[in-house]
Amino acid sequence: MALIVQKYGGSSVADAASIKRVAKRVAEAKRAGNDVVVVVSAMGDTTDELIDLAQQVTPLPPQREMDILLTAGERISMALLAMAIHNLGVDAKSFTGQQAGVITDESYGKARIIDVSPSRIATTIAEGSVAIVAGFQGVNPSTNDVTTLGRGGSDTTAVALAAALKADVCEIYTDVDGVFTADPRIVPAARKIDRISYDEMLEMAASGAKVLVLRCVEYARRYGVPVHVRSSFTSHPGTLVTDAPAPATETATDPATDPAIDPATAEGATMEQPIIAGVAHDRSEAKITVVGVPDVPGKAARIFEVVASAGVNIDMIVQNVSVAATGLTDISFTLPATDGAAATSKLTEHQPEIGFASLQYDDTIGKLSLIGAGMKSHPGVSARLFAALSEAGINIEMISTSEIRISVVTRADSLDEAVRAVHTAFELDSESDEAVVYGGTGR
Amino acid sequence: MALIVQKYGGSSVADAASIKRVAKRVAEAKRAGNDVVVVVSAMGDTTDELIDLAQQVTPLPPQREMDILLTAGERISMALLAMAIHNLGVDAKSFTGQQAGVITDESYGKARIIDVSPSRIATTIAEGSVAIVAGFQGVNPSTNDVTTLGRGGSDTTAVALAAALKADVCEIYTDVDGVFTADPRIVPAARKIDRISYDEMLEMAASGAKVLVLRCVEYARRYGVPVHVRSSFTSHPGTLVTDAPAPATETATDPATDPAIDPATAEGATMEQPIIAGVAHDRSEAKITVVGVPDVPGKAARIFEVVASAGVNIDMIVQNVSVAATGLTDISFTLPATDGAAATSKLTEHQPEIGFASLQYDDTIGKLSLIGAGMKSHPGVSARLFAALSEAGINIEMISTSEIRISVVTRADSLDEAVRAVHTAFELDSESDEAVVYGGTGR
């Protein structure tokens, strides 16, 4: 018997039939002897419809009222799900974020969780009932007003509740089978990852993998909550995000008896994490090039101060080698394309002071990231990555690396091809005979 | 400067355009120097849509979850209205029933208000903001769970808040111009009543007038809250429900100078309440006749005990004169048609014990009620009523009276004609020259 927190997104509870299907799944988990807490998002397009209504009423809704409006969506889905579970003969009660003890700061629309005190939830499961909790919402204790957690808020609610209740696992139900070695829409041979570390999952999420949001993974890592990402349409296991070692049975091939395996790399593959977890991609960034910056100390810092003052986060940075004759250099950086207008207008405003010649804005870039905790101890990963891209005729515009990630910027229209080439080069394709070298079949 | 509680129903906030129109009206009241509290229902058909969703999920939704579900509707409309008012440059904040301090018992689905502690509302209006409050809902303090107040709950919320805040008036906005002397769809010559006492309004509501629910009028009478029923589509005054004497200017005709008026009745019309307030009708009742009841003491009481044990309220009762030869009598009573099945099945169950011969069920009846505080001191009102119905060829099946009301049961298909005949006979028609005798023009 375990304590399980399950989270179902909007597409899993889009209509009455879907809600009944989810109810059946929850009832099964409960009947199997588990304590079950369910976090639920608003039904299907409800949130978008409410935003649309607000925009019909006013171009600039006060954020406090917007949060009150949007939280109606989860109120509807949580009550319907509780009813549907009750109809299957299993006791269930629904709770708002406030009733579940999700305490946040007062940043309406993007509140951060500052505490979780789920005493009503603990009482409810102790009584043998299933507790249904509205995702995406909490309460600002200084005013007793409802707040929303922003994008990915329901996943974060689920992980936060799992941490506070010391749940055995937090199951995130979604419309895909788990986390893949690459987006299967781009790489048909992509494989589902069975097990991934928090650090790798963080890098995947930060690099464009959409299945889990960054803050949810951060929360899970901080509190050591095992997160199981799985499909709400099948009962297959999905991807387990955890730092706990895999059970021995998960190693599909024994290196000692398989003559095809090089003992040097095989040891790494079985004793430690596999080298490569997957290939992520991101089309949401743009590149700004500040042309003709005086190559004197402090100019680059000033540029990034100005961009930061617009509330914009920068991702990758490249400074060209200065041309000695002119004393000028070019600085390029990437940023979310949605922040492009804010950053360029702020830079233009400070152009006289910084003294650059012009700005170039390019939103037709793509970013590919190769992620794997094993790469830090394996030389040659970069070389293999660049070779693969070169063989595919793809030009690299920018590069950045961390201990467990290498990211490159390409033209946006080359990105799909780049992802496929890299996925194949690192033998992540599901048909590859050598996958075990990179830990492929064991994941 | 006054403190005004305004209540807008679902049809007044059915879509974004309607919400903006209501916002304009609220902003005007605020800009005119008043403190304004607004109680709002769910938008248009939202409640019906939510009930429909629940029924798709389960045939028997737990009432606690049903209340959570339904209260999402007001959450949406209150936030949108606050946004729309804010957009007009007037500060507005929305509050749930719980936040507004509406404390109820724990009868989910039909909770009774046990206390109202609107400290957040008082603070909000003291700060110069408009407070928007979700109607129809409160909180059960023993569990901190949301409750709904049942039919007419938003009107009751408005009157309860007005009482707790000691508001100068509670304005109930609706899609008609006020309370009429009869339903204008049946009597085109029906006149709007300018002023009506709590007792008369109570009898009107209890007798089928739908513009205000009974419990709301009861609450208003108990706390002396003046209720102004008016149209949300015009700025004309509607009907004021109050026991306060009308200002002298409301008497349209001066009896001392108008030679057409008989001084004897004119004194009553000007010094006291007018005789007749209006004619109400009700098509929602049915009649059960218990045939062949042994005419011995205790049998009638036993019949009504059995009906009461089914949770059914009885309205009118008639016992036929016993036929001495048989020692049997017939007992007829009326009840809400929706309770017909429950009452007949309970009676059939107890048939052997009570010993009646058979049951007759008739749901093709109509009830007409003539209401007026003045009738208690004016003889001849019943005689005039029966004469009017007789002249129109309408048969009376049952009669009941109170100090300020006479009700008769007719065939359902004669009811419209009966209402028109009585309305004309008591000179309530708007074209009548003698209307002032019955206080007509003064109301």
Coordinates of N, CA and C in Angstrom, one line a residue, chain A residues 15-17 19-20 43 50 53-62 64-69 71-73 75-87 92-96 98-99 120 137 143-146, chain B residues 15-17 19-20 43 50 53-62 64-69 71-73 75-87 92-96 98-99 120 137 143-146:
Chain A
D15 N -14.2 16.2 -21.2 CA -15.6 16.1 -21.2 C -16.1 15.0 -20.2
A16 N -17.4 14.9 -20.2 CA -18.0 13.9 -19.2 C -17.4 12.5 -19.3
A17 N -17.3 12.1 -20.6 CA -16.8 10.7 -20.9 C -15.3 10.6 -20.3
I19 N -13.9 12.3 -18.0 CA -13.9 12.4 -16.5 C -14.3 11.0 -16.0
K20 N -15.2 10.4 -16.6 CA -15.6 9.0 -16.1 C -14.4 8.0 -16.3
M43 N -11.2 21.6 -17.3 CA -11.6 20.8 -18.4 C -11.1 21.4 -19.7
L50 N -12.4 31.2 -20.7 CA -12.6 32.2 -19.6 C -11.7 33.5 -20.0
L53 N -13.5 35.4 -22.5 CA -14.6 36.2 -21.9 C -14.0 37.5 -21.3
A54 N -12.9 37.3 -20.5 CA -12.3 38.5 -19.9 C -11.9 39.6 -20.9
Q55 N -11.4 39.1 -22.0 CA -10.9 40.0 -23.0 C -12.1 40.7 -23.7
Q56 N -13.3 40.1 -23.7 CA -14.4 40.7 -24.3 C -14.9 41.8 -23.4
V57 N -14.6 41.7 -22.1 CA -15.1 42.7 -21.1 C -14.1 43.9 -20.9
T58 N -12.8 43.6 -20.9 CA -11.9 44.6 -20.7 C -10.5 44.2 -21.3
P59 N -9.8 45.2 -21.9 CA -8.5 44.9 -22.5 C -7.4 44.6 -21.4
L60 N -7.6 45.2 -20.2 CA -6.6 45.0 -19.1 C -7.3 44.6 -17.8
P61 N -7.6 43.3 -17.7 CA -8.3 42.8 -16.5 C -7.4 42.9 -15.3
P62 N -7.9 43.4 -14.2 CA -7.0 43.4 -12.9 C -6.7 41.9 -12.6
R64 N -6.0 40.3 -9.9 CA -6.7 39.6 -8.8 C -8.0 39.0 -9.3
E65 N -8.8 39.8 -10.2 CA -10.0 39.3 -10.7 C -9.8 38.2 -11.7
M66 N -8.7 38.3 -12.5 CA -8.4 37.3 -13.5 C -8.2 35.9 -12.8
D67 N -7.5 36.0 -11.7 CA -7.2 34.7 -10.9 C -8.5 34.1 -10.4
I68 N -9.4 35.0 -9.9 CA -10.7 34.5 -9.4 C -11.4 33.8 -10.5
L69 N -11.4 34.5 -11.7 CA -12.1 34.0 -12.8 C -11.6 32.6 -13.2
T71 N -9.8 30.4 -11.7 CA -9.9 29.3 -10.8 C -11.3 28.6 -10.8
A72 N -12.2 29.2 -11.4 CA -13.6 28.6 -11.6 C -13.4 27.3 -12.4
G73 N -12.4 27.3 -13.3 CA -12.3 26.1 -14.2 C -12.0 24.8 -13.4
R75 N -12.5 24.4 -10.3 CA -13.7 24.2 -9.4 C -14.7 23.2 -10.0
I76 N -14.9 23.5 -11.3 CA -15.9 22.6 -12.1 C -15.3 21.2 -12.2
S77 N -14.1 21.1 -12.7 CA -13.5 19.8 -13.0 C -13.4 18.9 -11.7
M78 N -13.0 19.6 -10.6 CA -12.7 18.8 -9.4 C -14.1 18.3 -8.8
A79 N -15.1 19.1 -8.9 CA -16.4 18.6 -8.4 C -16.9 17.5 -9.3
L80 N -16.8 17.6 -10.6 CA -17.3 16.6 -11.5 C -16.5 15.3 -11.3
L81 N -15.2 15.4 -11.1 CA -14.4 14.2 -10.9 C -14.8 13.5 -9.6
A82 N -15.0 14.3 -8.5 CA -15.4 13.7 -7.2 C -16.7 13.0 -7.4
M83 N -17.7 13.6 -8.1 CA -19.0 12.9 -8.3 C -18.8 11.6 -9.1
A84 N -18.0 11.6 -10.1 CA -17.8 10.5 -11.0 C -17.2 9.3 -10.2
I85 N -16.2 9.6 -9.3 CA -15.6 8.6 -8.5 C -16.6 8.1 -7.5
H86 N -17.3 9.0 -6.8 CA -18.4 8.6 -5.9 C -19.4 7.6 -6.6
N87 N -19.7 7.9 -7.8 CA -20.6 7.1 -8.6 C -20.1 5.6 -8.8
A92 N -15.2 10.2 -2.3 CA -14.3 11.2 -2.9 C -14.8 12.6 -2.5
K93 N -13.9 13.4 -2.1 CA -14.2 14.8 -1.8 C -13.3 15.8 -2.5
S94 N -13.8 16.9 -3.0 CA -13.0 17.8 -3.7 C -12.6 19.0 -2.8
F95 N -11.5 19.6 -3.1 CA -11.0 20.7 -2.3 C -10.3 21.8 -3.2
T96 N -10.6 23.0 -2.9 CA -9.8 24.1 -3.6 C -8.4 24.1 -3.2
Q98 N -7.0 26.5 -1.7 CA -7.0 27.1 -0.4 C -7.4 26.0 0.6
Q99 N -8.4 25.2 0.4 CA -8.8 24.2 1.3 C -7.7 23.1 1.5
R120 N -6.4 19.0 5.8 CA -7.7 18.5 5.4 C -7.5 17.3 4.4
Q137 N -3.8 26.5 -8.4 CA -4.3 27.6 -7.5 C -3.9 27.5 -6.1
T143 N -4.3 38.3 2.3 CA -5.6 38.9 2.0 C -6.7 37.8 1.9
N144 N -6.3 36.5 2.0 CA -7.2 35.4 1.9 C -7.9 35.4 0.5
D145 N -7.1 35.9 -0.5 CA -7.6 35.9 -1.9 C -6.9 34.7 -2.7
V146 N -7.6 34.2 -3.7 CA -7.1 33.1 -4.5 C -6.1 33.6 -5.4
Chain B
D15 N -24.1 37.7 -21.1 CA -22.9 37.7 -22.0 C -22.1 38.9 -21.7
A16 N -20.9 39.0 -22.4 CA -20.0 40.1 -22.2 C -20.7 41.5 -22.3
A17 N -21.5 41.6 -23.4 CA -22.2 42.9 -23.6 C -23.1 43.3 -22.5
I19 N -22.9 42.2 -19.4 CA -22.0 42.5 -18.2 C -21.5 44.0 -18.3
K20 N -21.1 44.4 -19.5 CA -20.7 45.8 -19.6 C -21.8 46.8 -19.4
M43 N -24.0 33.7 -15.0 CA -24.4 34.1 -16.3 C -25.4 33.2 -17.0
L50 N -24.1 23.5 -16.0 CA -23.3 22.7 -15.0 C -24.1 21.6 -14.4
L53 N -23.9 18.9 -17.0 CA -22.6 18.2 -16.9 C -22.6 17.2 -15.8
A54 N -23.1 17.6 -14.6 CA -23.1 16.7 -13.5 C -24.0 15.4 -13.8
Q55 N -25.1 15.6 -14.5 CA -25.9 14.5 -14.8 C -25.3 13.6 -15.8
Q56 N -24.4 14.1 -16.7 CA -23.7 13.3 -17.6 C -22.7 12.4 -16.9
V57 N -22.3 12.8 -15.7 CA -21.2 12.1 -15.0 C -21.8 11.1 -14.0
T58 N -22.9 11.5 -13.4 CA -23.6 10.6 -12.4 C -25.0 10.9 -12.2
P59 N -25.9 9.9 -12.0 CA -27.3 10.2 -11.8 C -27.6 10.8 -10.5
L60 N -26.7 10.5 -9.5 CA -27.0 11.0 -8.1 C -25.7 11.7 -7.6
P61 N -25.5 12.9 -8.0 CA -24.3 13.6 -7.5 C -24.4 13.9 -6.0
P62 N -23.3 13.7 -5.3 CA -23.3 14.1 -3.8 C -23.5 15.6 -3.7
R64 N -22.7 17.9 -1.6 CA -21.6 18.7 -1.3 C -20.8 19.1 -2.6
E65 N -20.6 18.1 -3.5 CA -19.9 18.4 -4.7 C -20.7 19.2 -5.7
M66 N -22.1 18.9 -5.7 CA -23.0 19.7 -6.5 C -22.9 21.2 -6.2
D67 N -22.8 21.5 -4.9 CA -22.7 22.9 -4.5 C -21.4 23.5 -4.9
I68 N -20.3 22.8 -4.8 CA -19.0 23.3 -5.2 C -19.0 23.5 -6.7
L69 N -19.6 22.6 -7.5 CA -19.8 22.8 -8.9 C -20.5 24.0 -9.3
T71 N -21.3 26.7 -7.6 CA -20.8 28.0 -7.2 C -19.7 28.5 -8.2
A72 N -19.3 27.7 -9.1 CA -18.3 28.2 -10.1 C -19.0 29.2 -11.0
G73 N -20.3 29.1 -11.2 CA -21.0 30.0 -12.0 C -20.9 31.5 -11.6
R75 N -18.7 32.6 -9.5 CA -17.3 33.0 -9.5 C -16.9 33.7 -10.8
I76 N -17.4 33.1 -11.9 CA -17.1 33.6 -13.2 C -17.8 35.0 -13.4
S77 N -19.1 35.1 -13.1 CA -19.8 36.4 -13.4 C -19.3 37.5 -12.5
M78 N -18.9 37.2 -11.2 CA -18.5 38.2 -10.3 C -17.2 38.8 -10.7
A79 N -16.2 37.9 -11.2 CA -14.9 38.4 -11.6 C -15.1 39.2 -12.9
L80 N -15.9 38.8 -13.8 CA -16.0 39.5 -15.1 C -16.7 40.9 -14.8
L81 N -17.7 40.9 -13.9 CA -18.3 42.2 -13.6 C -17.3 43.2 -12.9
A82 N -16.5 42.7 -12.0 CA -15.5 43.5 -11.3 C -14.6 44.1 -12.4
M83 N -14.1 43.2 -13.3 CA -13.2 43.7 -14.4 C -13.9 44.8 -15.2
A84 N -15.2 44.6 -15.6 CA -15.9 45.5 -16.4 C -16.0 46.9 -15.7
I85 N -16.3 46.8 -14.4 CA -16.5 48.1 -13.7 C -15.1 48.8 -13.6
H86 N -14.1 48.0 -13.3 CA -12.7 48.5 -13.2 C -12.3 49.2 -14.5
N87 N -12.8 48.6 -15.6 CA -12.5 49.2 -17.0 C -13.1 50.6 -17.2
A92 N -13.3 48.1 -8.2 CA -14.3 47.1 -7.9 C -13.5 45.8 -7.5
K93 N -14.0 45.1 -6.5 CA -13.4 43.9 -6.1 C -14.5 42.9 -5.9
S94 N -14.2 41.6 -6.3 CA -15.3 40.6 -6.2 C -15.0 39.7 -5.0
F95 N -16.0 39.1 -4.4 CA -15.9 38.3 -3.2 C -16.9 37.1 -3.3
T96 N -16.4 35.9 -2.9 CA -17.3 34.8 -2.8 C -18.2 35.0 -1.7
Q98 N -18.4 33.1 0.9 CA -17.6 32.9 2.1 C -16.8 34.2 2.5
Q99 N -16.2 34.8 1.5 CA -15.4 36.0 1.7 C -16.3 37.1 2.2
R120 N -15.4 42.3 5.3 CA -14.6 42.6 4.1 C -15.3 43.5 3.2
Q137 N -24.7 31.7 -2.6 CA -23.8 30.8 -2.0 C -23.4 31.4 -0.6
T143 N -17.5 23.0 8.5 CA -16.5 22.3 7.7 C -15.8 23.2 6.8
N144 N -16.1 24.5 6.7 CA -15.5 25.4 5.8 C -15.8 25.1 4.3
D145 N -16.9 24.4 4.1 CA -17.3 24.0 2.7 C -18.3 25.0 2.2
V146 N -18.3 25.2 0.9 CA -19.3 26.1 0.3 C -20.7 25.4 0.3

